[in-house]
Amino acid sequence: MLVSNFATSQDLALPLAKNLLEDAQLVRKKETPILIIFSIPNCPYCQEVIAPMDGLDEYKNKVIIRYINASTLKDMKDFYKK
């Protein structure tokens, strides 16, 4: 599951997608989908809809939520650890 709406690392308390290979292994282990949010500053949708999902018990075992700050990708590793 991929969402093209946006969030920011400083505005949201969501886990960063730093290593997609590790996230993919977690997806396989838990047999659950992953929701990846691509971020830009001040997205009201992500602040009001996506961010609260991460704290709700009903989503804890149903989806893995990660976000990517689109303004900087230097600290992120892809599926090949590059």
C-alpha angles and dihedrals in degrees: 000000000000127000123195096197116109143241135168131237092228094046099044134052095217126131113262119238095237099151118025092187091060090045091051090052090050090050090053093046095049094035091223134124124257124228111208117194118199107212139219125161122288105001106172093197093058093043093050103032114019102036095054090051090067092061098047119100092218090067099039095093098024104061139014110223122205133160136208122208102225093201093066129023098165095109096047126097120206128219089285095050091252 
